[in-house]
Amino acid sequence: MSHRTNGTRRTIGQRPVASIQDVADRAEVSIATVSRALNKPHLVSPETALRISRAVTELGYRPNRLAQALMTRRSGVVGIALPDIHGEFYSDLMRGADAEAREQGCHLLVGSSHLAPLDGTDPATGGMGRALGLIDGLAVMITEPRPTLDAELEALGAPIVVVDAEVADHDAVVVNHAGGAREATRHLLDGTPPSKCFFVGGPESNLDSRARARAFGATLCEAGHSPTPDQIRFDSYSIGWGQRWTRDAARIQDLRGIAVFAANDEIGYGVVTQAQDLGFGVPDDVRVVGFDGTRLTEIARPSLSTVLVPREELGRQAIRVLLQRLESPDAPRRRVMLSTSLIVRGSSGQ
Amino acid sequence: MSHRTNGTRRTIGQRPVASIQDVADRAEVSIATVSRALNKPHLVSPETALRISRAVTELGYRPNRLAQALMTRRSGVVGIALPDIHGEFYSDLMRGADAEAREQGCHLLVGSSHLAPLDGTDPATGGMGRALGLIDGLAVMITEPRPTLDAELEALGAPIVVVDAEVADHDAVVVNHAGGAREATRHLLDGTPPSKCFFVGGPESNLDSRARARAFGATLCEAGHSPTPDQIRFDSYSIGWGQRWTRDAARIQDLRGIAVFAANDEIGYGVVTQAQDLGFGVPDDVRVVGFDGTRLTEIARPSLSTVLVPREELGRQAIRVLLQRLESPDAPRRRVMLSTSLIVRGSSGQ
DNA sequence: CTGAAAGCGCTAACAG
DNA sequence: CTGTTAGCGCTTTCAG
């Protein structure tokens, strides 16, 4: 009945792998019926269905996803491209993405753009360009502005959702950085005059860092004080920078009575520890608020006030929006904004 | 020339996607020639090659990986199944795996087994069972013993490399936990009598935790002291447990002069901080060594001595061994052991 | 060096 | 309800 042209059975390792034809032969039906029994059971008589399901288990048959995907134009795999697979932020993001993908019956293909792409193309998408056909869509996280980004995404030839940024025409899932930064700044302003508030930023090129700085500045203005340049600094997302900023600041002025809004928790942690090492009290002399809500905030003593970013949720929503887009390709562009929440802890007293 | 049966062009979003047939038409050659030009350029005349490559760029053609994979039986995707995508350990592991995969021209499909599998099958492999055909092989990290593991892996129908454990017949990449634990214990024994050394473990079911405990005990024995039950405790990999252990221990005995080997850095961190809170000096009263070499060790004050586990390298090697297995399916089973290195810092004095 | 033809394993009309 | 037929987009003999 079966007539496998090359006469050989496909094997992996030493084990033969059953194909739909094998199942059909064993159940004495056509492959079409097997396919139906598996995908649209209601179209198959109970008896044949039983014979088939028996054959399936006996042979340990499992449909080849590749062949399936080629026909249905759906591989059930979505890509996620991150700047770097590293640290708590991305780790949590991926966790959420993975959970959502799984719940929807999909797999997650990862790629990080910090690794040079093999062929010099699509750096922002972490080499996903080579996955054409393999992935149904892609979630890309963007943290730095790139002039060529649009072209890169376009060339990908797959539905895209942008994470934590906005790119024309694409769905986006973003975090309300401005809102969070505003809230944190207002909290500091409640007890500290605007002229004694400082923003210690991450890389100046980093979009999030910029957004937070902008909101900080705007909030100070609203409070009737236009921030001086030295009230807003940028460098890097690291403990070391937080410490360095603190040392430098102490050299110029008295730290007593100041409040620091750090662009992320690491910076904030650095500020807290360095201030303490210099003999200042936190929060009595120096008040500090971080950003992200990472574990570090709970390790700090006093524990660090922070703006919680829903990291897992960000990953989840990215995948969710992507899959919805796949369902309805012609739906209007979507934009989901996730809100942060201020967590006041010991480091910012009040 | 082309005769696409359904007459429609495949599109993604609004953009048409070119197929090999489109390229062939445009270059006025057969699809076979296009395929050759792309895969075995030396078999094609320079002129046709040029025409084809021109057509390729003009159409923005990129081969469909799915179709390619169906023919070649190689998708260029390898899976990695972790207990959980979370925390520094797995994050680094994935980073290494991703880097290696990319360097070898592959993609990485992730799956974590902490998420219930959709169909109740293969919990250990993070739902990779559904990826049959999509992945060329799988790296699985095992941290808890599972009776059904062998069957689960077998059912997967793809080459497998086991990470951080040994499973009959499969390639394995492991960490020398015993060696690292021995080294750490000897270091503590150098200055502290064996009867005052304690092992504070993670979950008792965790294979790594067990291995470290065993080596700790053996090393004490070699020093002429058979450890009492209270010298080896298990609970969980958390800061909280380290703190709790310390409080409990302080209730029973004087902490002065003891040395603690923590099964991971978090536990170690908990011990250090709690001991300090109870008024003991680290390392003067209590000496502590952690395990893993995570960032937490540098944050601790004094910084935490630890046994560095090459996490990125572990991920790298897992993928490397897997890809080598794919190259030579009949090569003898391989086993790669990665060594740890003791990092002595402030917390263990000397 | 190039083209025709035969599939990879599967789904999807279309007739029965 | 079931079988037949036609491909999905690509690689690979096998003849020229």
XYZ file of C-alpha atoms (C1' of nucleotides) in Angstrom:
732
model
C 0.000 0.000 0.000
C 2.595 2.432 1.062
C 5.119 3.122 -1.589
C 7.997 5.007 -0.156
C 10.079 5.822 -3.158
C 13.478 5.510 -1.649
C 12.501 2.416 0.248
C 14.190 3.565 3.445
C 12.572 4.553 6.651
C 13.547 7.827 8.112
C 15.463 7.401 11.314
C 16.773 9.621 14.006
C 19.508 8.125 16.062
C 18.636 4.448 15.779
C 14.885 4.799 16.043
C 12.642 4.807 13.005
C 10.283 7.741 12.811
C 6.776 6.998 11.638
C 5.185 9.179 8.993
C 1.562 9.741 8.253
C 1.800 7.138 5.511
C 2.871 4.506 8.012
C -0.127 5.287 10.144
C -2.419 5.170 7.142
C -1.074 1.783 6.122
C -1.454 0.324 9.549
C -4.967 1.649 10.017
C -5.843 0.721 6.441
C -7.072 4.133 5.454
C -5.732 6.927 3.284
C -3.387 9.534 4.604
C -6.077 12.130 4.162
C -8.228 10.340 6.666
C -5.381 10.170 9.119
C -4.821 13.870 8.747
C -8.494 14.522 9.293
C -8.720 12.253 12.288
C -5.942 14.233 13.856
C -7.034 17.747 12.943
C -10.790 17.598 12.458
C -11.921 14.572 14.434
C -15.595 15.367 13.948
C -15.251 14.549 10.259
C -14.230 10.971 10.898
C -16.308 7.985 11.962
C -15.694 6.745 15.470
C -14.523 3.341 14.292
C -11.895 4.608 11.895
C -10.868 7.207 14.408
C -10.235 4.428 16.873
C -8.212 2.347 14.408
C -6.163 5.388 13.571
C -5.526 6.467 17.113
C -4.444 2.932 17.856
C -2.033 2.964 14.967
C -0.742 6.315 16.106
C 0.144 5.149 19.570
C 1.508 1.841 18.362
C 3.865 3.554 15.989
C 4.565 6.424 18.326
C 3.601 8.682 15.462
C 3.830 12.402 15.775
C 3.204 14.755 12.897
C 6.213 16.439 11.421
C 5.784 20.084 12.292
C 7.893 21.136 9.385
C 5.671 19.577 6.775
C 2.621 20.776 8.600
C 3.953 24.282 8.682
C 4.811 24.277 5.017
C 1.191 23.617 4.154
C -0.546 25.688 6.765
C 1.879 28.590 6.644
C 2.058 28.480 10.383
C 5.034 27.006 12.140
C 3.805 27.716 15.620
C 7.110 29.381 16.373
C 7.485 33.016 17.230
C 10.759 34.817 17.565
C 11.867 37.151 20.275
C 14.864 39.366 19.695
C 16.409 41.063 22.687
C 19.351 43.428 22.912
C 21.017 40.891 25.141
C 19.940 37.786 26.983
C 21.297 38.907 30.259
C 20.313 40.178 33.619
C 17.098 40.093 35.498
C 15.198 42.326 33.142
C 15.552 40.213 30.027
C 15.399 37.033 31.960
C 11.989 37.945 33.324
C 10.835 39.260 30.007
C 11.642 35.964 28.348
C 9.985 34.069 31.102
C 6.735 35.896 30.511
C 7.055 35.508 26.771
C 7.702 31.815 27.091
C 4.740 31.323 29.376
C 2.374 33.135 27.066
C 3.680 31.394 23.970
C 3.285 28.039 25.583
C -0.216 28.758 26.752
C -1.102 29.580 23.197
C 0.554 26.473 21.869
C 3.609 28.126 20.395
C 7.325 27.842 20.704
C 9.771 30.633 21.288
C 12.856 31.189 19.185
C 15.332 33.536 20.801
C 17.938 35.791 19.355
C 19.997 38.528 20.843
C 21.267 41.389 18.855
C 24.381 41.893 20.930
C 25.854 39.032 18.981
C 27.125 39.998 15.599
C 24.807 38.537 12.998
C 26.336 35.888 10.822
C 25.803 37.577 7.537
C 25.996 41.187 8.539
C 22.296 41.673 8.038
C 19.548 42.493 10.507
C 21.552 43.271 13.609
C 18.551 44.576 15.486
C 16.570 41.423 15.022
C 19.212 39.115 16.337
C 19.706 37.169 13.155
C 16.027 36.404 12.838
C 16.236 37.260 9.188
C 17.627 33.834 8.537
C 14.577 32.306 10.100
C 12.239 33.235 7.279
C 9.470 30.712 7.114
C 10.484 29.247 10.423
C 8.883 31.924 12.511
C 5.367 33.214 12.193
C 6.208 36.549 13.692
C 8.668 38.416 15.811
C 8.771 40.461 18.962
C 11.703 42.866 18.917
C 12.899 44.837 21.826
C 14.493 48.118 20.927
C 16.532 50.099 23.409
C 18.678 52.321 21.245
C 17.601 54.411 18.285
C 18.770 52.987 14.962
C 18.334 54.764 11.688
C 18.162 51.553 9.680
C 15.663 49.891 11.946
C 12.674 50.339 9.705
C 14.378 48.725 6.777
C 15.621 45.879 8.892
C 12.164 45.107 10.155
C 10.675 45.438 6.720
C 13.182 43.037 5.235
C 12.198 40.469 7.768
C 8.997 39.685 5.967
C 7.041 38.701 9.040
C 4.575 40.357 11.390
C 6.327 42.294 14.067
C 5.573 43.708 17.453
C 7.927 46.202 18.935
C 8.644 46.017 22.630
C 9.333 49.077 24.732
C 9.519 51.441 21.782
C 7.393 52.739 18.977
C 8.063 52.129 15.339
C 5.782 53.388 12.646
C 3.074 50.966 11.555
C 4.019 48.164 13.872
C 2.151 46.963 16.910
C 3.849 48.001 20.093
C 3.875 47.048 23.721
C 5.385 49.750 25.841
C 5.980 50.646 29.440
C 4.808 53.941 30.785
C 8.268 55.140 31.712
C 7.180 58.738 31.796
C 4.357 58.026 34.179
C 6.570 56.019 36.479
C 9.295 58.623 36.446
C 6.779 61.367 37.170
C 5.398 59.485 40.103
C 8.830 58.841 41.520
C 9.868 62.438 41.067
C 6.731 63.762 42.719
C 7.366 61.440 45.609
C 10.833 62.928 46.051
C 9.519 66.430 45.581
C 7.294 65.729 48.530
C 9.936 66.464 51.130
C 12.816 67.712 49.014
C 12.959 70.991 47.108
C 13.324 70.650 43.327
C 16.756 72.264 43.332
C 18.043 69.414 45.486
C 16.686 66.610 43.292
C 18.997 64.750 40.917
C 18.516 62.334 38.115
C 21.295 59.779 37.660
C 20.700 58.213 34.290
C 21.836 55.219 32.313
C 23.384 55.543 28.850
C 22.274 58.747 27.202
C 21.530 56.823 24.025
C 19.196 54.481 25.827
C 15.603 55.289 25.023
C 14.211 54.342 28.417
C 16.837 56.334 30.212
C 16.005 59.339 28.111
C 12.283 59.015 28.671
C 12.789 58.872 32.396
C 15.094 61.877 32.343
C 12.614 63.880 30.335
C 9.783 63.134 32.733
C 12.020 63.984 35.666
C 12.863 67.339 34.148
C 9.274 68.100 33.253
C 8.085 67.322 36.748
C 10.689 69.631 38.230
C 9.547 72.366 35.876
C 5.985 71.863 36.977
C 7.228 72.360 40.497
C 8.536 75.704 39.380
C 12.195 74.808 38.988
C 13.967 74.357 35.704
C 16.667 71.718 36.277
C 20.284 72.714 35.820
C 22.514 70.489 33.678
C 24.215 68.998 36.698
C 20.886 67.799 37.991
C 20.592 65.371 35.084
C 23.502 63.087 34.303
C 23.928 60.047 32.123
C 26.476 57.265 32.023
C 25.606 53.601 32.330
C 23.248 51.201 34.038
C 25.668 50.035 36.689
C 26.325 50.040 40.389
C 29.723 51.528 39.722
C 28.272 54.579 38.038
C 25.905 55.183 40.927
C 28.845 55.115 43.284
C 30.958 57.339 41.122
C 28.188 59.862 40.725
C 27.834 59.996 44.481
C 31.532 60.536 45.075
C 31.649 63.274 42.463
C 28.566 64.936 43.863
C 29.959 64.865 47.371
C 33.047 66.664 46.187
C 31.000 69.539 44.828
C 28.338 69.983 47.426
C 26.934 68.788 50.680
C 24.927 65.663 50.109
C 22.685 66.318 53.075
C 19.126 66.975 52.065
C 19.357 65.777 48.495
C 17.132 63.287 46.724
C 18.265 61.035 43.908
C 16.140 59.478 41.230
C 18.234 56.712 39.684
C 17.392 55.502 36.203
C 17.563 51.940 37.373
C 17.991 49.933 40.524
C 21.666 49.231 40.046
C 22.492 52.887 39.888
C 20.279 53.454 42.883
C 22.017 50.708 44.776
C 25.351 52.284 44.006
C 24.173 55.646 45.277
C 22.850 54.174 48.509
C 25.971 52.198 49.322
C 28.392 54.952 48.389
C 26.474 57.577 50.324
C 26.593 55.343 53.354
C 30.300 54.731 52.885
C 30.816 58.478 52.853
C 29.064 58.663 56.175
C 25.691 59.925 55.046
C 22.450 58.425 56.190
C 19.890 56.967 53.836
C 17.192 58.208 53.799
C 17.934 60.861 56.421
C 20.604 62.693 54.465
C 20.108 61.232 51.020
C 16.836 59.920 49.675
C 16.973 57.474 46.782
C 14.508 55.904 44.379
C 15.479 53.354 41.757
C 13.685 51.970 38.713
C 12.698 48.494 37.536
C 11.854 46.765 40.788
C 14.551 44.131 40.589
C 15.671 41.869 43.374
C 18.509 44.197 44.202
C 16.045 46.598 45.786
C 15.194 44.054 48.438
C 18.807 43.293 49.116
C 19.745 46.887 49.737
C 19.704 48.213 53.279
C 17.640 50.150 53.717
C 15.615 48.485 51.006
C 15.412 50.577 47.907
C 12.310 52.433 46.830
C 11.710 51.745 43.184
C 9.370 51.980 40.248
C 8.199 48.504 39.445
C 8.259 47.600 35.783
C 6.035 44.613 34.975
C 8.767 42.688 33.213
C 7.107 39.328 32.845
C 3.921 41.014 31.794
C 5.832 42.921 29.161
C 7.022 39.673 27.636
C 3.602 38.123 27.927
C 1.856 41.011 26.243
C 4.399 41.159 23.474
C 3.633 37.593 22.535
C -0.059 38.020 23.049
C -0.267 41.024 20.779
C 1.868 39.251 18.207
C -0.367 36.203 18.168
C -3.454 38.350 17.902
C -1.908 40.066 14.941
C -1.348 36.689 13.338
C -5.003 35.869 13.867
C -6.221 39.062 12.299
C -3.630 40.513 9.953
C -5.852 43.375 8.941
C -6.846 44.616 12.347
C -5.798 48.190 13.066
C -2.400 48.697 14.583
C -2.339 48.126 18.310
C -0.472 49.764 21.097
C -0.529 48.380 24.600
C 0.842 50.450 27.421
C 1.774 48.835 30.699
C 1.859 50.891 33.807
C 4.473 50.890 36.473
C 3.917 51.268 40.163
C 5.888 53.182 42.702
C 7.067 51.094 45.621
C 8.082 53.249 48.523
C 10.567 51.623 50.835
C 13.164 52.657 53.323
C 15.593 54.418 51.011
C 13.317 57.352 50.272
C 11.792 57.818 53.704
C 9.407 60.699 53.306
C 6.803 30.566 -17.255
C 5.946 30.238 -13.678
C 2.738 28.466 -13.120
C 1.612 28.938 -9.620
C -1.444 26.806 -9.360
C -3.469 28.991 -7.131
C -2.462 32.068 -9.004
C -1.860 34.070 -5.860
C 1.404 35.272 -4.519
C 2.225 34.462 -1.001
C 2.226 37.537 1.119
C 3.108 38.412 4.651
C 1.583 41.566 5.886
C 1.215 43.479 2.642
C 4.499 42.483 1.093
C 4.773 39.698 -1.447
C 7.321 37.056 -0.616
C 9.389 35.778 -3.486
C 9.854 32.058 -3.973
C 12.563 30.202 -5.799
C 10.250 29.985 -8.780
C 10.022 33.763 -8.984
C 13.779 33.994 -9.015
C 14.030 31.322 -11.669
C 11.536 33.130 -13.865
C 13.290 36.418 -13.545
C 16.739 34.974 -14.219
C 15.320 32.796 -16.979
C 16.663 29.568 -15.609
C 15.128 26.568 -13.908
C 14.572 26.404 -10.179
C 17.181 23.680 -9.988
C 19.780 26.083 -11.215
C 18.748 28.693 -8.732
C 19.040 26.194 -5.960
C 22.474 25.191 -7.165
C 23.660 28.739 -7.529
C 22.730 29.322 -3.943
C 24.035 26.120 -2.405
C 26.771 24.859 -4.686
C 27.975 27.897 -6.598
C 30.876 26.059 -8.185
C 28.427 24.049 -10.266
C 27.063 27.092 -12.003
C 28.559 29.231 -14.750
C 29.593 32.706 -13.724
C 27.146 34.374 -16.085
C 24.067 32.538 -14.893
C 25.240 32.943 -11.329
C 25.326 36.668 -11.865
C 21.861 36.789 -13.417
C 20.529 34.760 -10.556
C 22.153 36.765 -7.844
C 20.775 39.886 -9.463
C 17.300 38.431 -9.489
C 17.708 37.429 -5.874
C 18.505 40.890 -4.675
C 15.924 42.544 -6.896
C 13.198 40.349 -5.507
C 14.583 40.359 -2.017
C 14.418 36.610 -2.199
C 15.314 34.483 0.778
C 14.909 30.753 0.810
C 12.117 29.401 2.919
C 13.844 27.585 5.757
C 10.869 25.368 6.243
C 10.920 23.901 2.782
C 14.654 23.659 2.897
C 14.495 21.813 6.165
C 11.901 19.405 4.908
C 14.260 18.282 2.169
C 17.549 18.384 3.972
C 16.230 17.095 7.289
C 17.992 19.931 9.017
C 16.107 22.906 10.277
C 19.075 24.648 11.794
C 17.169 24.987 15.029
C 18.213 23.370 18.255
C 16.147 23.309 21.379
C 17.203 24.052 24.899
C 15.000 22.971 27.766
C 15.663 24.439 31.168
C 13.941 23.844 34.480
C 13.074 27.508 34.514
C 14.099 30.543 32.558
C 14.914 32.551 35.571
C 17.745 33.952 37.558
C 21.332 34.542 36.760
C 22.245 30.924 36.311
C 19.854 30.095 33.512
C 20.155 33.491 32.029
C 23.898 33.046 31.600
C 23.499 29.500 30.413
C 21.169 30.630 27.667
C 23.455 33.418 26.737
C 26.293 30.993 26.136
C 24.043 28.609 24.280
C 22.734 31.374 22.084
C 26.209 32.590 21.272
C 27.436 29.156 20.305
C 24.365 28.352 18.277
C 24.653 31.576 16.402
C 28.313 31.075 15.670
C 27.442 27.748 14.166
C 24.628 29.189 12.127
C 21.790 27.829 14.201
C 18.811 29.176 16.040
C 17.798 28.428 19.575
C 14.329 27.324 20.579
C 13.707 27.622 24.295
C 11.390 25.803 26.582
C 11.145 25.646 30.307
C 9.798 22.685 32.120
C 8.432 24.673 35.022
C 5.506 25.458 32.823
C 2.993 22.692 32.586
C 3.201 21.184 29.133
C 0.158 21.660 27.017
C -0.633 18.060 26.446
C 0.650 16.554 29.632
C 3.548 14.913 27.860
C 7.275 15.462 28.208
C 7.378 17.757 31.218
C 11.148 17.527 31.479
C 11.747 18.690 27.971
C 9.669 21.801 28.262
C 7.163 20.837 25.645
C 9.825 20.185 23.059
C 8.017 17.027 22.097
C 5.671 19.114 20.036
C 8.591 20.467 18.095
C 9.331 17.227 16.284
C 10.848 18.004 12.945
C 11.317 21.606 13.908
C 14.379 21.021 15.999
C 17.430 19.069 14.990
C 18.359 18.228 18.535
C 17.878 19.215 22.122
C 19.913 20.203 25.119
C 18.087 19.370 28.330
C 19.071 20.507 31.722
C 18.117 18.151 34.483
C 18.162 19.201 38.112
C 15.846 16.746 39.782
C 15.788 12.989 39.393
C 12.790 11.763 37.416
C 11.933 8.134 36.975
C 10.260 8.702 33.616
C 13.053 10.783 32.204
C 14.508 8.123 29.976
C 11.210 7.459 28.305
C 10.526 11.141 27.845
C 13.830 11.680 26.131
C 13.399 8.597 24.024
C 9.988 9.690 22.870
C 11.425 12.927 21.696
C 12.929 11.321 18.631
C 15.846 13.698 18.360
C 19.492 13.711 19.389
C 19.906 14.865 22.940
C 22.603 16.221 25.142
C 22.030 16.294 28.847
C 23.269 19.268 30.790
C 24.530 19.012 34.332
C 23.480 15.393 34.779
C 24.132 12.001 33.325
C 21.586 9.914 31.530
C 22.426 6.583 30.036
C 23.494 6.668 26.399
C 23.186 10.395 25.912
C 25.950 12.888 25.513
C 26.439 14.951 28.608
C 28.007 18.220 29.631
C 28.502 18.399 33.344
C 30.043 20.575 35.981
C 32.504 19.146 38.431
C 30.409 19.921 41.455
C 32.235 17.393 43.568
C 35.600 18.881 42.745
C 34.418 22.390 43.466
C 32.795 21.373 46.713
C 35.934 19.510 47.781
C 38.082 22.493 47.096
C 35.800 24.803 49.024
C 35.610 22.422 51.934
C 39.362 21.977 52.085
C 39.715 25.719 52.085
C 37.433 25.955 55.108
C 39.168 23.021 56.776
C 42.311 25.068 56.534
C 41.619 27.141 59.613
C 38.489 25.521 60.982
C 38.232 22.063 62.534
C 35.928 19.642 60.690
C 33.497 19.481 63.593
C 32.821 23.178 63.172
C 32.143 23.055 59.442
C 28.574 23.106 58.172
C 26.944 22.513 54.828
C 23.800 24.509 54.172
C 22.183 22.929 51.155
C 19.507 23.709 48.657
C 16.573 21.374 48.018
C 17.449 17.843 49.025
C 15.990 16.584 45.765
C 18.254 18.812 43.734
C 21.024 16.813 42.131
C 23.649 19.533 42.344
C 22.883 20.221 45.950
C 23.251 16.547 46.716
C 26.518 16.228 44.877
C 27.951 19.165 46.757
C 26.766 17.775 50.072
C 28.296 14.402 49.339
C 31.661 15.915 48.508
C 31.509 18.049 51.626
C 30.875 15.015 53.762
C 33.576 12.968 52.098
C 36.126 15.701 52.555
C 35.307 15.939 56.246
C 35.727 12.216 56.538
C 39.104 12.419 54.907
C 39.987 14.966 57.552
C 39.158 12.343 60.121
C 35.717 13.538 61.118
C 32.483 11.891 60.137
C 29.880 14.678 59.863
C 26.899 14.617 62.186
C 23.428 15.052 60.692
C 23.163 18.628 61.883
C 26.277 19.487 59.945
C 24.460 18.879 56.674
C 21.093 20.507 56.114
C 18.885 20.996 53.098
C 16.044 23.337 52.315
C 16.010 25.686 49.367
C 18.225 27.885 47.237
C 17.278 31.161 48.859
C 18.606 34.005 50.931
C 15.811 33.405 53.398
C 16.914 29.867 54.093
C 20.475 30.984 54.699
C 19.233 33.472 57.240
C 16.934 31.007 58.904
C 19.663 28.404 59.155
C 21.880 30.951 60.823
C 19.266 31.964 63.369
C 18.521 28.344 64.166
C 22.186 27.504 64.497
C 22.790 30.457 66.783
C 20.069 29.211 69.065
C 21.779 25.873 69.511
C 25.416 26.809 69.705
C 27.938 29.570 69.651
C 28.532 30.654 66.113
C 32.019 31.835 66.840
C 34.629 29.790 65.067
C 32.353 28.021 62.613
C 32.681 27.796 58.872
C 29.758 27.467 56.495
C 29.785 25.999 53.032
C 26.584 27.186 51.364
C 25.226 25.225 48.420
C 24.780 28.404 46.469
C 25.522 32.088 46.714
C 22.078 33.111 47.828
C 22.208 30.848 50.819
C 25.702 32.106 51.534
C 24.548 35.676 51.315
C 21.780 34.935 53.774
C 24.229 33.411 56.199
C 26.599 36.363 55.996
C 23.939 38.998 56.523
C 22.139 37.165 59.287
C 25.355 36.396 61.130
C 26.232 40.061 60.998
C 22.791 41.042 62.210
C 23.260 38.742 65.162
C 26.433 40.580 65.977
C 28.952 38.111 64.651
C 31.858 39.103 62.491
C 32.413 37.696 59.024
C 34.931 36.188 58.542
C 36.295 36.579 62.052
C 33.558 34.633 63.812
C 31.864 32.963 60.901
C 33.565 32.005 57.660
C 31.383 31.520 54.594
C 31.835 30.167 51.099
C 29.078 30.160 48.502
C 28.678 28.391 45.173
C 28.035 29.521 41.597
C 29.952 32.761 41.435
C 26.959 34.997 40.800
C 26.900 38.751 41.044
C 25.537 38.562 44.535
C 28.975 37.551 45.784
C 30.368 40.896 44.763
C 27.544 42.795 46.345
C 27.970 41.160 49.717
C 30.096 42.880 52.317
C 32.506 41.427 52.884
C 32.412 40.014 49.374
C 31.538 36.375 49.330
C 34.020 33.627 48.619
C 32.508 31.273 46.098
C 33.013 28.414 43.707
C 32.722 29.766 40.217
C 30.592 27.707 37.867
C 31.279 28.482 34.209
C 27.665 29.108 33.352
C 28.027 30.586 29.909
C 30.542 27.942 29.021
C 28.113 25.283 30.153
C 25.536 26.555 27.696
C 28.115 26.890 24.966
C 29.432 23.398 25.387
C 25.963 21.924 25.509
C 25.220 23.331 22.087
C 28.643 22.506 20.764
C 28.412 18.877 21.778
C 24.911 18.691 20.381
C 25.951 20.047 17.024
C 28.903 17.708 16.890
C 26.560 14.839 17.530
C 24.427 15.989 14.626
C 27.491 15.982 12.419
C 28.521 12.487 13.392
C 25.561 10.520 14.675
C 27.608 7.391 15.149
C 30.474 8.816 17.118
C 30.876 7.323 20.570
C 28.965 8.948 23.374
C 30.675 12.023 24.732
C 30.938 13.469 28.167
C 32.429 16.887 28.777
C 33.237 17.955 32.285
C 33.707 21.603 33.116
C 35.702 22.545 36.116
C 34.889 25.139 38.702
C 37.316 27.438 40.415
C 37.427 28.551 43.979
C 37.402 32.295 44.436
C 38.584 33.271 47.876
C 37.281 36.623 49.043
C 36.636 38.405 52.254
C 33.912 36.206 53.676
C 36.133 33.218 54.301
C 39.236 35.009 55.564
C 41.789 32.292 55.967
C 26.792 23.357 -16.951
C 21.563 23.022 -17.017
C 16.617 21.258 -16.939
C 13.042 17.764 -15.956
C 11.147 15.080 -12.610
C 10.609 13.073 -8.256
C 9.657 13.730 -3.922
C 10.276 15.584 1.797
C 5.496 14.860 5.055
C 1.673 17.004 5.329
C -3.124 19.641 4.375
C -6.960 20.905 1.578
C -10.303 21.035 -1.879
C -13.121 18.022 -4.619
C -15.522 14.190 -5.846
C -17.669 10.328 -4.609
C -17.600 9.844 5.949
C -13.502 8.673 2.796
C -10.129 8.491 -1.105
C -7.937 11.072 -4.959
C -5.387 14.741 -6.439
C -2.726 18.703 -6.139
C 0.441 21.091 -4.273
C 3.542 24.105 0.016
C 9.006 25.665 -1.552
C 12.818 23.524 -1.789
C 16.852 19.850 -2.948
C 18.537 16.207 -5.612
C 19.313 12.534 -8.802
C 19.413 11.694 -13.637
C 19.752 12.805 -18.327
C 21.191 15.641 -21.604
